[in-house]
Amino acid sequence: MEEEGNTKSGFKRVCVFCGSNSGNREVFSDAALELGNELVKKKINLVYGGGSVGLMGLISQTVYEGGCHVLGVIPRALMPLEISGQTVGEVRIVSDMHERKAEMAQESDAFIALPGGYGTMEELLEMITWSQLGIHKKTIGLLNVDGYYNFLLALFDNGVKEGFIKPGARNIIVSAPTAKELLAKMEQYTPAHEHVAPHESWQMEQLGEYPKSQN
């Protein structure tokens, strides 16, 4: 019998987008460690950007030391910048950013964004867009640590108000202030938005072979 809080999740592999920096406050590092520990408790493997520095390094090390599989996907050009010292788990080297995102998406059952900069936000927004278009049907979570993403969420709300985002599409993203609460909400998530195009109609080979088959 599993100990309470250590039950397996419906997600086998979660892709985490996060910064190669740690931020200026300890609360962000604490959140990365907390998320890593929650993934381990639920026996969820990690897919991430392959770096060993910043929040990427913290969460990958935590999940790896907890006994779960870690897959890092990194473009060759970023290896000198984002890998410092020993890497953990499996590292998959790709040619560019497009291939990196496609590989990470293909290998994952769901997505979570920790605080990060432009790159993290771009990855998050692309997965939201792919969901809206019908390219994937995977749950997308936003770990809103200490209100870091409040203004981004407010921008989404304003997009609905001004008629650029449909109300159903606003609910593509699941957000919570703690890792435990976020994973619980993601497990219960049911899509409420209409796809722009039928999921089956996408020519997946145009997206770096992502995904060959998709639930």
mmCIF file with all atom_site columns, C-alpha atoms in Angstrom, residues 115-214:
data_model
loop_
_atom_site.group_PDB
_atom_site.id
_atom_site.type_symbol
_atom_site.label_atom_id
_atom_site.label_alt_id
_atom_site.label_comp_id
_atom_site.label_asym_id
_atom_site.label_entity_id
_atom_site.label_seq_id
_atom_site.pdbx_PDB_ins_code
_atom_site.Cartn_x
_atom_site.Cartn_y
_atom_site.Cartn_z
_atom_site.occupancy
_atom_site.B_iso_or_equiv
_atom_site.pdbx_formal_charge
_atom_site.auth_seq_id
_atom_site.auth_comp_id
_atom_site.auth_asym_id
_atom_site.auth_atom_id
_atom_site.pdbx_PDB_model_num
ATOM 1   C CA . PRO A 1 115 ? 9.073   31.307 -12.966 1.00 0.00 ? 115 PRO A CA 1
ATOM 2   C CA . GLY A 1 116 ? 11.448  32.209 -15.765 1.00 0.00 ? 116 GLY A CA 1
ATOM 3   C CA . GLY A 1 117 ? 12.265  34.780 -18.406 1.00 0.00 ? 117 GLY A CA 1
ATOM 4   C CA . TYR A 1 118 ? 11.389  35.215 -22.066 1.00 0.00 ? 118 TYR A CA 1
ATOM 5   C CA . GLY A 1 119 ? 12.344  31.648 -22.988 1.00 0.00 ? 119 GLY A CA 1
ATOM 6   C CA . THR A 1 120 ? 10.148  30.086 -20.314 1.00 0.00 ? 120 THR A CA 1
ATOM 7   C CA . MET A 1 121 ? 7.227   32.320 -21.228 1.00 0.00 ? 121 MET A CA 1
ATOM 8   C CA . GLU A 1 122 ? 7.652   31.609 -24.938 1.00 0.00 ? 122 GLU A CA 1
ATOM 9   C CA . GLU A 1 123 ? 7.627   27.857 -24.306 1.00 0.00 ? 123 GLU A CA 1
ATOM 10  C CA . LEU A 1 124 ? 4.543   28.191 -22.119 1.00 0.00 ? 124 LEU A CA 1
ATOM 11  C CA . LEU A 1 125 ? 2.684   30.312 -24.647 1.00 0.00 ? 125 LEU A CA 1
ATOM 12  C CA . GLU A 1 126 ? 3.521   27.966 -27.510 1.00 0.00 ? 126 GLU A CA 1
ATOM 13  C CA . MET A 1 127 ? 2.073   25.001 -25.605 1.00 0.00 ? 127 MET A CA 1
ATOM 14  C CA . ILE A 1 128 ? -1.058  27.059 -24.845 1.00 0.00 ? 128 ILE A CA 1
ATOM 15  C CA . THR A 1 129 ? -1.324  27.956 -28.531 1.00 0.00 ? 129 THR A CA 1
ATOM 16  C CA . TRP A 1 130 ? -0.856  24.328 -29.608 1.00 0.00 ? 130 TRP A CA 1
ATOM 17  C CA . SER A 1 131 ? -3.635  23.327 -27.224 1.00 0.00 ? 131 SER A CA 1
ATOM 18  C CA . GLN A 1 132 ? -5.934  26.017 -28.590 1.00 0.00 ? 132 GLN A CA 1
ATOM 19  C CA . LEU A 1 133 ? -5.206  24.925 -32.161 1.00 0.00 ? 133 LEU A CA 1
ATOM 20  C CA . GLY A 1 134 ? -5.837  21.261 -31.362 1.00 0.00 ? 134 GLY A CA 1
ATOM 21  C CA . ILE A 1 135 ? -2.267  20.081 -31.901 1.00 0.00 ? 135 ILE A CA 1
ATOM 22  C CA . HIS A 1 136 ? -2.174  18.464 -28.450 1.00 0.00 ? 136 HIS A CA 1
ATOM 23  C CA . LYS A 1 137 ? -4.619  17.676 -25.651 1.00 0.00 ? 137 LYS A CA 1
ATOM 24  C CA . LYS A 1 138 ? -2.223  17.839 -22.719 1.00 0.00 ? 138 LYS A CA 1
ATOM 25  C CA . THR A 1 139 ? -2.750  19.742 -19.469 1.00 0.00 ? 139 THR A CA 1
ATOM 26  C CA . ILE A 1 140 ? -0.751  22.945 -18.956 1.00 0.00 ? 140 ILE A CA 1
ATOM 27  C CA . GLY A 1 141 ? 0.046   24.187 -15.461 1.00 0.00 ? 141 GLY A CA 1
ATOM 28  C CA . LEU A 1 142 ? 1.489   27.481 -14.270 1.00 0.00 ? 142 LEU A CA 1
ATOM 29  C CA . LEU A 1 143 ? 3.238   27.552 -10.879 1.00 0.00 ? 143 LEU A CA 1
ATOM 30  C CA . ASN A 1 144 ? 2.485   31.122 -9.874  1.00 0.00 ? 144 ASN A CA 1
ATOM 31  C CA . VAL A 1 145 ? 5.110   31.484 -7.160  1.00 0.00 ? 145 VAL A CA 1
ATOM 32  C CA . ASP A 1 146 ? 4.440   34.458 -4.906  1.00 0.00 ? 146 ASP A CA 1
ATOM 33  C CA . GLY A 1 147 ? 2.326   36.063 -7.628  1.00 0.00 ? 147 GLY A CA 1
ATOM 34  C CA . TYR A 1 148 ? 5.155   36.070 -10.179 1.00 0.00 ? 148 TYR A CA 1
ATOM 35  C CA . TYR A 1 149 ? 2.740   35.470 -13.051 1.00 0.00 ? 149 TYR A CA 1
ATOM 36  C CA . ASN A 1 150 ? -0.126  37.663 -11.804 1.00 0.00 ? 150 ASN A CA 1
ATOM 37  C CA . PHE A 1 151 ? 0.364   40.228 -14.547 1.00 0.00 ? 151 PHE A CA 1
ATOM 38  C CA . LEU A 1 152 ? 0.571   37.554 -17.252 1.00 0.00 ? 152 LEU A CA 1
ATOM 39  C CA . LEU A 1 153 ? -2.684  36.019 -16.041 1.00 0.00 ? 153 LEU A CA 1
ATOM 40  C CA . ALA A 1 154 ? -4.230  39.495 -15.937 1.00 0.00 ? 154 ALA A CA 1
ATOM 41  C CA . LEU A 1 155 ? -3.114  39.995 -19.552 1.00 0.00 ? 155 LEU A CA 1
ATOM 42  C CA . PHE A 1 156 ? -4.936  36.794 -20.512 1.00 0.00 ? 156 PHE A CA 1
ATOM 43  C CA . ASP A 1 157 ? -8.058  38.039 -18.716 1.00 0.00 ? 157 ASP A CA 1
ATOM 44  C CA . ASN A 1 158 ? -7.814  41.332 -20.575 1.00 0.00 ? 158 ASN A CA 1
ATOM 45  C CA . GLY A 1 159 ? -7.501  39.397 -23.838 1.00 0.00 ? 159 GLY A CA 1
ATOM 46  C CA . VAL A 1 160 ? -10.866 37.801 -23.054 1.00 0.00 ? 160 VAL A CA 1
ATOM 47  C CA . LYS A 1 161 ? -12.381 41.144 -22.111 1.00 0.00 ? 161 LYS A CA 1
ATOM 48  C CA . GLU A 1 162 ? -11.186 42.755 -25.337 1.00 0.00 ? 162 GLU A CA 1
ATOM 49  C CA . GLY A 1 163 ? -12.330 39.870 -27.522 1.00 0.00 ? 163 GLY A CA 1
ATOM 50  C CA . PHE A 1 164 ? -8.986  38.365 -28.556 1.00 0.00 ? 164 PHE A CA 1
ATOM 51  C CA . ILE A 1 165 ? -9.140  35.228 -26.384 1.00 0.00 ? 165 ILE A CA 1
ATOM 52  C CA . LYS A 1 166 ? -12.248 33.076 -26.133 1.00 0.00 ? 166 LYS A CA 1
ATOM 53  C CA . PRO A 1 167 ? -13.438 32.440 -22.548 1.00 0.00 ? 167 PRO A CA 1
ATOM 54  C CA . GLY A 1 168 ? -13.062 28.686 -22.993 1.00 0.00 ? 168 GLY A CA 1
ATOM 55  C CA . ALA A 1 169 ? -9.499  29.106 -24.237 1.00 0.00 ? 169 ALA A CA 1
ATOM 56  C CA . ARG A 1 170 ? -8.642  31.192 -21.170 1.00 0.00 ? 170 ARG A CA 1
ATOM 57  C CA . ASN A 1 171 ? -9.166  28.043 -19.137 1.00 0.00 ? 171 ASN A CA 1
ATOM 58  C CA . ILE A 1 172 ? -6.507  26.109 -21.058 1.00 0.00 ? 172 ILE A CA 1
ATOM 59  C CA . ILE A 1 173 ? -4.024  27.089 -18.368 1.00 0.00 ? 173 ILE A CA 1
ATOM 60  C CA . VAL A 1 174 ? -4.265  25.803 -14.795 1.00 0.00 ? 174 VAL A CA 1
ATOM 61  C CA . SER A 1 175 ? -2.537  27.925 -12.164 1.00 0.00 ? 175 SER A CA 1
ATOM 62  C CA . ALA A 1 176 ? -1.817  27.596 -8.454  1.00 0.00 ? 176 ALA A CA 1
ATOM 63  C CA . PRO A 1 177 ? 0.670   29.069 -5.945  1.00 0.00 ? 177 PRO A CA 1
ATOM 64  C CA . THR A 1 178 ? 2.094   25.742 -4.716  1.00 0.00 ? 178 THR A CA 1
ATOM 65  C CA . ALA A 1 179 ? 3.279   22.594 -6.451  1.00 0.00 ? 179 ALA A CA 1
ATOM 66  C CA . LYS A 1 180 ? 0.997   20.307 -4.464  1.00 0.00 ? 180 LYS A CA 1
ATOM 67  C CA . GLU A 1 181 ? -2.100  22.364 -5.265  1.00 0.00 ? 181 GLU A CA 1
ATOM 68  C CA . LEU A 1 182 ? -1.114  22.740 -8.915  1.00 0.00 ? 182 LEU A CA 1
ATOM 69  C CA . LEU A 1 183 ? -0.623  19.009 -9.501  1.00 0.00 ? 183 LEU A CA 1
ATOM 70  C CA . ALA A 1 184 ? -3.944  18.273 -7.791  1.00 0.00 ? 184 ALA A CA 1
ATOM 71  C CA . LYS A 1 185 ? -5.744  20.778 -10.049 1.00 0.00 ? 185 LYS A CA 1
ATOM 72  C CA . MET A 1 186 ? -4.005  19.426 -13.131 1.00 0.00 ? 186 MET A CA 1
ATOM 73  C CA . GLU A 1 187 ? -5.116  15.875 -12.295 1.00 0.00 ? 187 GLU A CA 1
ATOM 74  C CA . GLN A 1 188 ? -8.735  17.083 -12.185 1.00 0.00 ? 188 GLN A CA 1
ATOM 75  C CA . TYR A 1 189 ? -8.548  19.285 -15.287 1.00 0.00 ? 189 TYR A CA 1
ATOM 76  C CA . THR A 1 190 ? -11.067 18.774 -18.081 1.00 0.00 ? 190 THR A CA 1
ATOM 77  C CA . PRO A 1 191 ? -10.645 20.808 -21.308 1.00 0.00 ? 191 PRO A CA 1
ATOM 78  C CA . ALA A 1 192 ? -13.497 23.227 -21.968 1.00 0.00 ? 192 ALA A CA 1
ATOM 79  C CA . HIS A 1 193 ? -12.285 24.924 -25.142 1.00 0.00 ? 193 HIS A CA 1
ATOM 80  C CA . GLU A 1 194 ? -13.010 24.171 -28.775 1.00 0.00 ? 194 GLU A CA 1
ATOM 81  C CA . HIS A 1 195 ? -10.040 23.395 -31.001 1.00 0.00 ? 195 HIS A CA 1
ATOM 82  C CA . VAL A 1 196 ? -9.447  25.791 -33.891 1.00 0.00 ? 196 VAL A CA 1
ATOM 83  C CA . ALA A 1 197 ? -8.948  22.765 -36.158 1.00 0.00 ? 197 ALA A CA 1
ATOM 84  C CA . PRO A 1 198 ? -9.701  19.088 -35.493 1.00 0.00 ? 198 PRO A CA 1
ATOM 85  C CA . HIS A 1 199 ? -6.881  17.368 -33.654 1.00 0.00 ? 199 HIS A CA 1
ATOM 86  C CA . GLU A 1 200 ? -6.706  14.645 -36.291 1.00 0.00 ? 200 GLU A CA 1
ATOM 87  C CA . SER A 1 201 ? -6.291  17.142 -39.134 1.00 0.00 ? 201 SER A CA 1
ATOM 88  C CA . TRP A 1 202 ? -2.841  18.385 -38.192 1.00 0.00 ? 202 TRP A CA 1
ATOM 89  C CA . GLN A 1 203 ? 0.096   17.285 -40.299 1.00 0.00 ? 203 GLN A CA 1
ATOM 90  C CA . MET A 1 204 ? 2.337   16.420 -37.356 1.00 0.00 ? 204 MET A CA 1
ATOM 91  C CA . GLU A 1 205 ? 5.459   15.889 -39.431 1.00 0.00 ? 205 GLU A CA 1
ATOM 92  C CA . GLN A 1 206 ? 5.521   19.652 -39.955 1.00 0.00 ? 206 GLN A CA 1
ATOM 93  C CA . LEU A 1 207 ? 6.135   20.043 -36.220 1.00 0.00 ? 207 LEU A CA 1
ATOM 94  C CA . GLY A 1 208 ? 9.365   18.121 -35.982 1.00 0.00 ? 208 GLY A CA 1
ATOM 95  C CA . GLU A 1 209 ? 7.588   14.744 -35.970 1.00 0.00 ? 209 GLU A CA 1
ATOM 96  C CA . TYR A 1 210 ? 5.611   15.834 -32.912 1.00 0.00 ? 210 TYR A CA 1
ATOM 97  C CA . PRO A 1 211 ? 3.495   13.970 -32.027 1.00 0.00 ? 211 PRO A CA 1
ATOM 98  C CA . LYS A 1 212 ? 3.386   10.726 -33.971 1.00 0.00 ? 212 LYS A CA 1
ATOM 99  C CA . SER A 1 213 ? 0.398   9.585  -31.955 1.00 0.00 ? 213 SER A CA 1
ATOM 100 C CA . GLN A 1 214 ? -1.402  11.674 -29.393 1.00 0.00 ? 214 GLN A CA 1
#
